[in-house]
XYZ file of C-alpha atoms in Angstrom:
701
model
C 112.619 171.102 30.661
C 114.974 171.421 33.250
C 117.766 173.505 33.609
C 120.975 171.691 34.782
C 121.646 172.869 38.840
C 124.695 175.315 38.562
C 128.680 174.670 39.238
C 132.027 175.271 40.158
C 133.500 175.675 36.549
C 130.023 178.656 36.794
C 132.128 181.219 39.139
C 135.818 179.891 38.465
C 137.681 182.264 35.808
C 135.666 185.279 36.783
C 137.182 187.496 39.759
C 134.003 188.867 40.884
C 131.759 185.192 40.511
C 134.985 184.072 42.968
C 134.491 186.671 45.534
C 131.354 185.190 46.087
C 132.032 181.398 46.054
C 132.447 181.466 50.469
C 129.446 182.932 51.283
C 127.720 181.190 48.349
C 129.645 177.711 49.971
C 127.912 178.713 53.285
C 124.737 179.895 52.713
C 124.235 176.304 50.786
C 125.962 174.496 53.637
C 122.828 172.805 54.853
C 121.620 171.961 51.772
C 118.340 174.300 51.821
C 118.410 178.413 50.412
C 114.936 179.862 51.161
C 113.159 182.691 48.760
C 113.840 185.159 51.984
C 117.369 184.615 51.648
C 117.407 185.078 48.031
C 115.804 188.557 48.002
C 117.668 188.592 50.807
C 121.423 188.926 48.833
C 119.731 190.148 45.109
C 118.953 193.623 47.609
C 121.991 193.472 49.100
C 123.433 193.222 45.606
C 121.551 195.735 44.347
C 123.492 196.339 40.692
C 126.766 195.116 41.984
C 127.049 191.539 39.303
C 125.333 193.130 36.903
C 127.380 190.899 34.024
C 127.228 188.168 36.003
C 123.953 187.654 35.896
C 122.692 185.146 34.191
C 125.712 182.787 36.320
C 124.974 184.363 39.824
C 121.485 183.946 39.334
C 122.042 179.675 38.802
C 123.146 179.777 42.044
C 120.140 181.544 43.423
C 118.177 178.888 43.053
C 116.618 177.230 45.571
C 114.029 174.846 42.550
C 117.352 174.094 41.370
C 119.860 173.722 44.003
C 124.230 172.963 43.652
C 125.553 169.616 44.465
C 127.483 168.023 46.269
C 129.633 167.610 44.104
C 130.015 171.149 42.880
C 130.088 172.442 46.785
C 132.948 170.010 48.097
C 135.254 171.731 44.258
C 134.644 174.859 46.217
C 135.579 174.162 49.125
C 138.370 172.627 47.626
C 139.663 175.405 45.727
C 139.103 177.702 48.931
C 141.101 175.595 51.395
C 143.720 175.592 48.165
C 143.871 178.753 48.082
C 144.264 179.772 50.845
C 145.988 177.237 53.207
C 146.593 178.122 57.335
C 145.427 180.431 57.908
C 145.300 181.540 61.242
C 141.652 182.210 63.944
C 142.174 185.559 63.806
C 142.644 186.012 59.373
C 139.788 184.418 59.459
C 137.144 187.489 60.592
C 134.597 187.031 57.639
C 133.118 185.746 54.233
C 133.499 188.505 52.850
C 136.991 189.343 53.550
C 137.835 186.191 52.979
C 136.013 186.761 49.066
C 138.533 189.001 48.335
C 141.489 186.961 48.951
C 140.445 184.580 46.805
C 139.406 187.233 43.828
C 142.547 189.386 43.689
C 140.458 192.136 42.995
C 142.214 195.129 41.575
C 141.966 198.555 44.260
C 139.246 200.309 43.018
C 136.551 197.396 42.839
C 137.648 195.829 46.104
C 135.495 198.828 47.917
C 132.791 198.527 46.199
C 132.532 194.670 46.497
C 133.277 194.038 49.666
C 130.702 196.141 50.662
C 127.876 194.633 48.517
C 129.257 190.754 50.465
C 130.126 192.282 54.225
C 125.866 193.610 53.297
C 125.542 189.506 51.905
C 127.080 187.897 54.655
C 124.812 190.402 57.114
C 121.655 189.587 55.215
C 122.617 185.685 55.592
C 122.394 186.799 59.347
C 125.909 185.049 59.516
C 128.031 185.423 62.308
C 131.341 185.496 60.775
C 133.079 183.477 62.680
C 130.623 180.014 62.346
C 131.261 181.457 58.820
C 135.097 181.011 58.504
C 134.433 178.003 60.420
C 132.555 175.759 57.513
C 135.062 176.274 55.590
C 138.207 174.348 58.541
C 137.686 171.863 59.213
C 140.380 170.962 61.239
C 139.663 171.008 65.227
C 141.689 170.338 68.279
C 142.885 167.183 69.127
C 140.599 165.366 71.166
C 140.970 164.621 75.078
C 139.357 162.752 76.576
C 140.617 163.346 80.403
C 138.942 165.063 83.711
C 140.187 169.012 84.679
C 137.052 169.945 87.601
C 138.837 171.656 89.655
C 138.683 170.075 92.766
C 135.269 169.943 95.032
C 134.634 172.409 97.671
C 134.069 170.091 99.939
C 135.629 166.589 101.199
C 134.575 163.612 99.383
C 135.299 160.826 102.444
C 133.570 163.117 104.430
C 130.548 163.134 102.702
C 130.051 160.085 102.411
C 130.468 159.223 105.639
C 127.204 161.559 106.319
C 125.633 159.339 104.466
C 126.837 156.555 105.515
C 125.731 157.443 108.758
C 126.058 155.068 112.259
C 125.814 152.201 109.766
C 129.212 152.970 107.510
C 130.749 149.637 108.767
C 127.478 147.772 107.221
C 128.098 150.021 103.516
C 131.651 148.915 104.253
C 131.744 145.607 104.175
C 129.098 144.763 101.326
C 131.786 147.941 99.669
C 134.159 144.880 100.152
C 132.366 141.947 99.137
C 130.897 143.804 95.686
C 135.119 144.005 95.142
C 135.689 140.472 95.285
C 136.625 138.678 92.335
C 133.906 135.679 92.797
C 131.110 138.390 92.445
C 132.391 140.726 89.902
C 129.619 141.578 87.815
C 127.829 138.618 85.261
C 127.985 139.312 81.458
C 125.986 138.046 78.661
C 125.216 134.635 80.645
C 121.983 132.579 79.970
C 119.500 132.790 82.169
C 120.074 129.568 83.560
C 123.359 130.674 84.449
C 122.768 134.045 85.793
C 120.857 132.379 88.159
C 123.053 129.946 89.924
C 125.510 132.534 89.345
C 123.596 134.335 92.053
C 122.765 131.905 93.952
C 126.935 131.219 94.817
C 126.647 135.364 95.230
C 123.691 134.493 97.935
C 125.953 131.841 99.415
C 128.988 134.660 99.973
C 126.505 136.501 102.100
C 125.737 134.334 103.932
C 128.796 132.941 105.225
C 129.670 136.690 105.843
C 126.733 136.444 108.344
C 125.051 138.851 106.216
C 122.392 136.883 105.570
C 121.216 136.261 109.403
C 121.714 140.010 110.744
C 117.443 139.742 111.096
C 117.407 136.832 113.782
C 117.722 137.015 117.221
C 120.299 135.505 118.763
C 119.868 132.439 119.944
C 118.866 131.743 116.778
C 122.413 132.151 115.313
C 121.350 135.657 114.501
C 122.144 138.879 115.161
C 119.098 140.590 116.623
C 119.398 143.774 114.137
C 116.505 143.702 111.579
C 117.509 147.253 111.367
C 120.857 146.117 109.997
C 118.883 143.825 107.741
C 117.244 146.578 105.848
C 120.794 148.809 104.954
C 122.536 146.233 103.563
C 119.636 145.292 101.308
C 119.673 149.301 100.641
C 123.731 149.031 100.417
C 123.261 145.201 98.030
C 121.302 147.629 95.438
C 124.104 149.482 93.705
C 125.715 146.001 93.488
C 123.284 144.426 91.550
C 119.393 143.744 92.121
C 118.558 140.569 90.710
C 121.416 139.939 94.253
C 119.240 142.061 96.319
C 115.510 140.095 95.492
C 116.984 137.073 96.136
C 118.336 138.221 99.186
C 115.199 139.874 100.350
C 112.983 137.405 99.559
C 115.727 133.969 101.847
C 116.660 136.020 104.204
C 113.970 139.151 104.666
C 110.391 136.889 103.076
C 110.211 133.819 103.580
C 113.052 133.766 106.587
C 111.051 137.145 107.903
C 107.883 135.630 107.687
C 108.878 132.477 110.025
C 110.116 135.793 112.658
C 107.100 137.184 112.578
C 104.401 135.283 112.022
C 105.505 132.176 113.547
C 106.556 131.290 117.120
C 109.603 129.897 118.694
C 109.334 126.606 117.991
C 108.613 127.539 113.994
C 112.110 129.438 115.055
C 114.122 127.233 116.686
C 113.394 124.581 113.876
C 114.808 126.881 110.629
C 115.690 130.078 111.376
C 119.340 129.033 111.472
C 119.205 127.468 108.489
C 117.363 130.486 106.580
C 119.912 132.142 108.132
C 122.796 130.060 106.761
C 121.161 129.822 103.121
C 121.223 126.192 103.988
C 117.332 125.854 103.361
C 115.573 128.180 100.715
C 112.673 128.396 100.382
C 110.017 131.915 99.231
C 107.334 133.485 99.790
C 103.578 132.534 98.237
C 101.007 135.310 98.265
C 100.276 136.657 95.146
C 97.788 134.940 93.021
C 97.564 135.052 89.610
C 93.708 136.227 89.869
C 94.490 138.430 93.312
C 98.055 140.678 93.127
C 97.512 143.723 95.624
C 94.773 142.181 97.288
C 95.779 139.583 99.333
C 91.891 139.331 101.596
C 90.690 137.583 98.890
C 93.386 135.271 97.774
C 91.348 131.959 96.704
C 94.054 128.845 97.802
C 92.028 127.759 100.618
C 93.611 125.608 103.919
C 91.668 123.088 104.921
C 91.603 121.777 108.425
C 90.619 118.071 109.283
C 90.587 117.743 112.881
C 90.385 113.959 112.800
C 94.149 113.592 111.265
C 95.528 117.371 112.120
C 96.153 118.100 109.439
C 95.654 121.087 106.818
C 94.549 120.493 103.070
C 96.342 123.055 101.422
C 94.298 123.230 97.639
C 94.366 126.320 94.927
C 90.577 125.624 93.654
C 91.330 127.843 90.049
C 93.583 128.720 87.723
C 93.689 132.177 89.039
C 94.970 130.728 92.571
C 97.384 129.621 91.436
C 100.738 131.178 93.647
C 101.751 134.077 90.837
C 105.769 134.715 90.691
C 106.982 133.389 93.938
C 111.111 134.281 93.895
C 112.873 131.051 94.503
C 110.707 129.323 93.595
C 110.816 127.891 89.903
C 115.174 126.190 91.280
C 116.039 126.287 93.919
C 112.759 126.930 96.915
C 112.360 124.150 98.832
C 109.370 124.854 101.187
C 107.416 127.957 100.756
C 105.304 130.200 103.586
C 102.163 130.269 101.910
C 98.667 132.470 102.184
C 95.321 130.913 102.438
C 91.670 131.003 103.201
C 91.833 129.403 107.252
C 88.696 127.594 107.079
C 87.640 125.037 109.918
C 84.012 122.842 109.525
C 81.863 125.762 108.281
C 83.428 129.041 109.370
C 86.488 130.552 107.402
C 89.080 132.754 109.472
C 90.638 134.936 106.949
C 93.771 134.804 105.985
C 96.799 132.363 107.208
C 100.655 132.003 106.722
C 101.744 128.562 106.490
C 104.949 126.596 105.834
C 104.459 124.093 102.901
C 107.081 122.208 101.658
C 107.045 122.097 98.268
C 110.552 119.712 96.964
C 112.491 116.835 98.322
C 116.048 116.505 98.758
C 116.851 115.510 95.507
C 115.019 119.058 94.469
C 111.986 117.389 92.761
C 108.426 119.168 93.751
C 107.151 117.302 96.204
C 103.454 114.886 95.596
C 100.096 118.045 94.819
C 102.518 120.045 94.489
C 103.200 121.933 90.530
C 106.079 123.717 89.920
C 106.454 125.892 86.762
C 108.906 128.730 85.448
C 108.031 131.829 85.501
C 110.885 132.110 82.574
C 112.641 135.284 80.871
C 111.654 138.487 82.422
C 112.139 142.117 80.896
C 114.766 142.154 84.300
C 115.830 140.705 86.862
C 116.420 136.979 85.218
C 119.422 136.084 87.986
C 115.614 135.685 90.058
C 114.472 131.858 90.110
C 110.689 133.262 89.745
C 107.880 130.438 89.716
C 104.666 129.599 89.849
C 103.039 127.220 92.369
C 99.798 125.078 91.918
C 98.887 122.880 94.804
C 95.908 120.052 94.674
C 95.439 118.798 98.361
C 98.653 118.768 99.301
C 99.043 118.182 102.998
C 101.202 119.717 105.435
C 100.849 119.107 110.085
C 98.896 121.117 112.563
C 101.958 123.283 113.379
C 102.677 124.158 109.334
C 100.510 127.248 110.997
C 102.467 130.127 111.590
C 100.657 130.929 114.606
C 101.321 134.144 116.700
C 98.024 135.430 116.425
C 95.961 132.404 115.493
C 96.505 129.479 116.645
C 94.506 126.094 115.763
C 93.983 123.519 118.662
C 94.070 119.973 117.570
C 89.857 119.285 118.191
C 89.722 122.952 115.866
C 89.177 125.424 118.106
C 90.090 128.491 116.720
C 91.919 131.711 119.164
C 93.149 134.977 118.488
C 95.060 136.902 120.465
C 92.762 139.945 118.174
C 89.111 139.795 118.740
C 88.837 141.840 114.957
C 89.164 139.574 111.714
C 89.843 143.132 110.160
C 92.946 144.165 112.756
C 94.365 140.642 112.774
C 94.720 140.344 109.167
C 96.558 144.475 109.000
C 98.694 142.979 111.841
C 99.655 139.811 109.607
C 100.698 142.314 106.460
C 102.055 143.928 109.552
C 105.353 142.469 107.629
C 105.051 144.038 104.000
C 106.311 147.221 105.475
C 109.296 146.552 105.926
C 109.609 144.829 102.760
C 108.378 148.484 101.338
C 110.833 150.154 103.278
C 113.448 148.046 101.533
C 112.375 148.170 98.226
C 112.922 152.002 98.545
C 115.859 151.942 99.963
C 117.340 149.564 96.877
C 115.968 151.818 94.759
C 117.456 154.848 96.115
C 121.107 152.437 95.349
C 120.578 152.023 92.374
C 119.995 155.741 91.390
C 122.884 156.917 93.381
C 124.721 154.208 91.058
C 123.467 155.131 87.484
C 124.008 158.748 87.831
C 126.732 158.283 89.047
C 128.041 156.089 86.478
C 125.889 158.969 84.233
C 127.408 162.000 86.147
C 130.998 160.531 84.728
C 131.208 159.947 81.480
C 129.086 163.209 81.090
C 132.707 164.353 82.933
C 134.356 162.790 80.494
C 132.458 163.379 76.702
C 134.486 165.424 74.918
C 130.957 166.438 71.748
C 130.882 169.996 70.674
C 132.166 173.385 72.121
C 133.553 177.054 70.850
C 134.413 178.175 67.038
C 137.758 176.682 66.254
C 137.895 175.936 69.718
C 138.018 172.603 72.056
C 135.377 170.199 72.351
C 133.333 170.600 75.745
C 132.274 167.694 78.182
C 128.997 167.427 77.730
C 128.513 168.155 80.718
C 129.323 171.875 80.928
C 126.014 171.805 78.564
C 123.526 173.473 80.858
C 120.208 171.489 79.779
C 122.848 168.270 80.165
C 123.504 169.135 83.487
C 119.059 170.185 84.187
C 118.967 166.281 83.482
C 121.578 164.684 85.353
C 121.409 166.590 89.100
C 118.445 167.662 89.230
C 117.898 164.034 89.282
C 120.787 163.434 91.561
C 119.489 166.333 94.016
C 116.506 164.306 94.718
C 118.474 161.342 95.314
C 120.833 163.137 98.030
C 116.834 163.970 99.446
C 115.516 159.753 99.037
C 118.177 159.009 100.931
C 117.844 161.007 103.682
C 114.240 160.041 103.279
C 114.699 156.253 103.618
C 117.276 157.139 106.690
C 114.384 158.440 108.729
C 111.668 156.552 106.959
C 113.914 153.621 108.405
C 114.478 155.154 111.896
C 110.815 155.437 112.371
C 110.846 151.449 111.375
C 113.356 150.335 114.106
C 111.945 152.465 117.081
C 108.506 151.084 117.477
C 107.179 151.305 114.110
C 104.382 149.267 115.599
C 103.345 151.935 118.112
C 101.798 154.960 115.082
C 101.737 151.394 112.652
C 99.256 153.587 110.763
C 101.682 156.736 109.815
C 104.746 154.600 109.524
C 102.221 152.517 107.243
C 101.360 155.629 105.093
C 104.935 157.031 104.899
C 106.412 153.507 103.732
C 103.649 152.717 101.109
C 104.101 156.770 99.625
C 108.163 156.416 100.068
C 107.893 153.253 98.683
C 106.067 155.221 95.612
C 108.779 157.760 95.391
C 112.141 155.631 95.298
C 110.843 153.415 92.933
C 109.106 155.921 90.235
C 112.206 158.148 91.098
C 115.309 155.495 89.571
C 113.135 154.469 87.018
C 113.272 157.908 85.807
C 116.581 157.964 86.799
C 117.725 154.618 85.230
C 116.596 156.182 82.071
C 117.434 159.508 81.794
C 121.040 158.021 82.511
C 120.944 155.899 80.195
C 120.229 159.054 77.980
C 122.640 160.954 78.954
C 124.782 158.411 77.926
C 124.439 157.876 74.122
C 124.979 154.590 72.770
C 127.450 153.686 75.797
C 124.469 153.832 77.771
C 122.676 150.785 76.516
C 125.574 148.784 76.182
C 124.986 145.974 79.538
C 128.769 146.490 79.893
C 127.761 150.096 81.361
C 125.198 148.659 83.286
C 122.855 151.744 82.946
C 120.482 149.438 81.076
C 120.221 146.432 83.663
C 119.406 149.244 86.483
C 117.208 150.024 83.608
C 115.160 146.665 83.068
C 115.622 145.149 86.587
C 114.449 148.418 88.549
C 111.144 148.737 86.643
C 110.019 145.702 88.429
C 110.642 147.887 91.657
C 107.051 149.802 90.879
C 105.214 147.324 90.845
C 106.036 144.473 93.499
C 105.920 145.304 97.461
C 102.310 146.392 96.874
C 101.472 148.266 93.216
C 102.543 151.686 92.895
C 98.842 153.237 92.082
C 97.166 151.269 94.772
C 100.045 152.237 97.808
C 98.789 155.924 96.819
C 95.371 154.508 96.718
C 95.642 153.820 100.362
C 98.201 156.341 101.790
C 95.688 158.447 100.048
C 92.869 156.864 102.275
C 95.131 156.795 105.523
C 95.379 160.210 105.031
C 91.859 161.103 105.255
C 90.478 159.238 107.922
C 92.919 161.177 110.383
C 91.352 164.330 108.418
C 88.001 162.938 109.555
C 87.717 160.415 111.773
C 84.727 159.339 110.556
C 86.363 157.702 108.070
C 87.813 153.664 108.999
C 87.924 150.185 107.531
C 86.612 150.081 104.241
C 83.740 152.403 104.811
C 84.630 155.942 104.617
C 81.626 156.507 106.313
C 80.659 160.530 107.018
C 82.799 163.168 106.923
C 82.145 165.369 110.582
C 80.279 168.927 109.986
C 83.018 170.634 110.750
C 85.331 169.909 107.756
C 84.217 172.284 105.855
C 84.557 175.004 109.152
C 87.922 174.136 108.985
C 88.755 174.118 105.904
C 87.729 177.864 105.364
C 89.846 178.873 108.184
C 92.704 176.831 107.693
C 93.832 176.990 103.992
C 93.158 180.822 105.295
C 95.595 180.964 107.655
C 98.057 178.474 105.724
C 98.439 180.015 102.585
C 102.421 180.869 101.851
C 101.267 182.952 98.795
C 98.709 185.622 101.016
C 102.025 187.054 101.727
C 102.754 187.987 97.952
C 106.656 187.861 98.919
C 108.168 188.697 95.325
C 112.273 189.484 96.818
C 114.444 186.971 95.589
C 114.903 184.982 98.615
C 111.660 183.356 99.083
C 113.352 181.189 95.913
C 115.350 179.776 97.993
C 113.643 180.012 101.685
C 113.670 176.132 102.605
C 110.845 177.607 104.706
C 108.670 179.833 102.365
C 108.877 175.976 99.997
C 107.876 174.149 104.065
C 105.235 176.016 103.758
C 104.254 176.164 99.873
C 104.170 172.771 100.048
C 102.275 171.928 103.202
C 99.542 174.201 101.998
C 99.326 172.469 99.248
C 99.227 168.821 100.599
C 96.322 171.005 103.152
C 94.175 172.293 99.812
C 94.511 168.745 98.751
C 93.155 166.876 101.430
C 90.785 168.699 102.668
C 89.274 169.126 98.648
C 89.117 165.320 98.542
C 86.703 165.581 101.586
C 84.609 167.764 100.010
C 84.465 165.929 97.318
C 83.829 162.432 99.588
C 81.127 164.232 101.452
C 79.174 165.961 98.754
C 79.085 162.235 97.019
C 78.373 160.391 100.482
C 75.413 162.824 100.890
C 73.701 161.661 97.671
C 74.152 157.957 98.779
C 76.835 157.115 97.131
C 78.561 154.063 99.348
C 81.282 155.229 100.192
C 84.162 152.485 98.319
C 82.247 153.949 94.802
C 82.765 157.690 96.205
C 86.235 156.884 96.501
C 86.705 155.343 93.198
C 84.679 158.018 92.154
C 87.894 160.489 93.179
C 90.773 158.661 92.710
C 92.664 160.629 90.607
C 92.548 163.558 93.691
C 93.314 161.498 96.349
C 96.468 160.090 94.089
C 97.646 164.038 94.398
C 96.919 164.403 97.530
C 99.272 160.725 98.034
C 101.792 162.372 96.705
C 101.861 166.433 97.226
C 102.109 164.720 100.829
C 105.039 162.792 99.816
C 107.102 164.825 98.543
C 106.186 167.431 101.193
C 107.879 164.066 103.396
C 110.904 164.987 101.320
C 111.312 168.284 101.505
C 111.142 168.154 105.355
C 113.728 165.485 105.711
C 116.757 166.237 103.345
C 116.147 169.839 105.022
C 115.956 168.321 108.572
C 119.598 166.019 107.673
C 120.850 169.431 106.219
C 120.310 171.428 109.578
C 121.935 168.385 111.902
C 125.050 169.142 109.916
C 127.548 171.612 111.666
C 128.800 174.421 109.572
C 131.547 173.850 106.535
C 131.560 172.915 103.323
C 129.490 169.408 103.026
C 126.734 171.584 104.414
C 126.942 174.071 102.153
C 126.865 171.444 99.151
C 123.968 169.926 100.472
C 121.659 172.401 101.098
C 123.104 173.768 97.487
C 121.008 170.625 96.871
C 117.880 171.108 99.116
C 117.864 174.497 98.087
């Protein structure tokens, strides 16, 4: 038969047991008293409470704990008997027990000693123990009481905005307009129409034609277009994507792949937002592998038309922005065929809707539907059934087709011509990286502000502390904030390289655009997730925007190139630059001197060989730069050696690269981390001495 659980009445009425009430309450407060704790109490009590042994044994039985009701009766009794005690008098549970019991002086001293030994045996800190018996707390005060910053925020904004302060200011001003107010709790159709209206507001402000030549109504500043794209990342990412598709991908393809007649016909209308279109490259069966898209553009010289055709279900154009609802014309990438000869992938301007918004004959359009995020963008699918377009629909900057079907190109190599045409993707990757950094800024700003306001927990009998005071909270947010600063200056550097003659350094720029896009997008996803968690349940609300950013930014790791694929591209370029025998899609033979170079250079470049043990080297930028460079170089030379071993065994170059893909990914990631650190360090060193530089230096150390 199970014994009855201990009761408050077992203790009440006996002064010696009354003295034990505070200690027993706190010992059971967490709902468990272990065998080790029971033994500690029994040892500490010694021969005391012998007369009360039966009652005390019931209260010290882990197999038969007291109910919450009995513990609450103790709590109420202590509160009633000892009201209004101040913090200083609550020095220990032993002291409280003696005050409750009111023992004769002769018994009090021996009881005090035993109670103190029990309290020590249970490892109960005096004030923490008494805190369990007084539940009142100072009133919660949610306010900012941080000291003034060491630097001037307005000056830091000037540093970050740089020479594009006017563009940042304009976007901030537009985002504050009531017409662009962020939308919550709207369905997909309403959201799409709201984003379209926002796009038209941007067009009316001249932001759609920033990158187009002045002769066609533009501003001739593609760098300002990219910076505006970056700034819009603070507002709504559906708008960012819509803006990029319309003016960057669609209009940019016409600008960069077309010639003057295409510019005259389309650019002004595109920039004004009156002619809406899309960039139809990705197919269901071919995402990153553009070279092998299946859509066909067959030229018929007798009628001077191209016939655009989707020969299979996998050739359907997929995830095309502006296709589901709003677009009327698409730039379609297809395999050009003239007679029996295939000339590779080319771009064509293909109308898909009539003036009433209905699909044209031969064009099937469907809606991609509800997505994880970016539901303000009308992504759609396109299928072409022998759709005819005129000969001048070919965007012919890099290749022309004469009326009789004669094909000419200023670039003799089909491979080089293909990669030249795809050079427009570099600008897209730079833009996505830039907007990702803005998204990270937004979510971290929200989370840091909330952390400074939100109070929770605190010292014994003290006020609650803001959660941003906790070291773990700082580590979760501030490390990501520092990375965001670093990536801000990295995308600034990337944009400047692209603006100042990127074509002259095509492979280097392509590599940097790929890895910076990877770093920025993965960082934005990570920052949004951590910001959400750091805001608790409030971060889960759409109205706080973090949840929406988290959903919207996720796909940034996929479009403009899947991140893992981009890392492979970058690693291949790094290998090609290291060993000249690596080129094209055939890796070739790694030159014999690689082993010699590896042995010599790794020894010379190893910053750890000096065995620095001083604390200063941990914050020495030069040490970190050397360490990051050493890691990259080590991964590069070891990857080259692994490639060589496989090639020497007769393995095909493609298969050899496939066999070490994990190594190549690590190489590309190491390369971008070293590059990001270098950009941040250089940006800090450009700043004049002062508090802003000191703040940035603290982040970069």
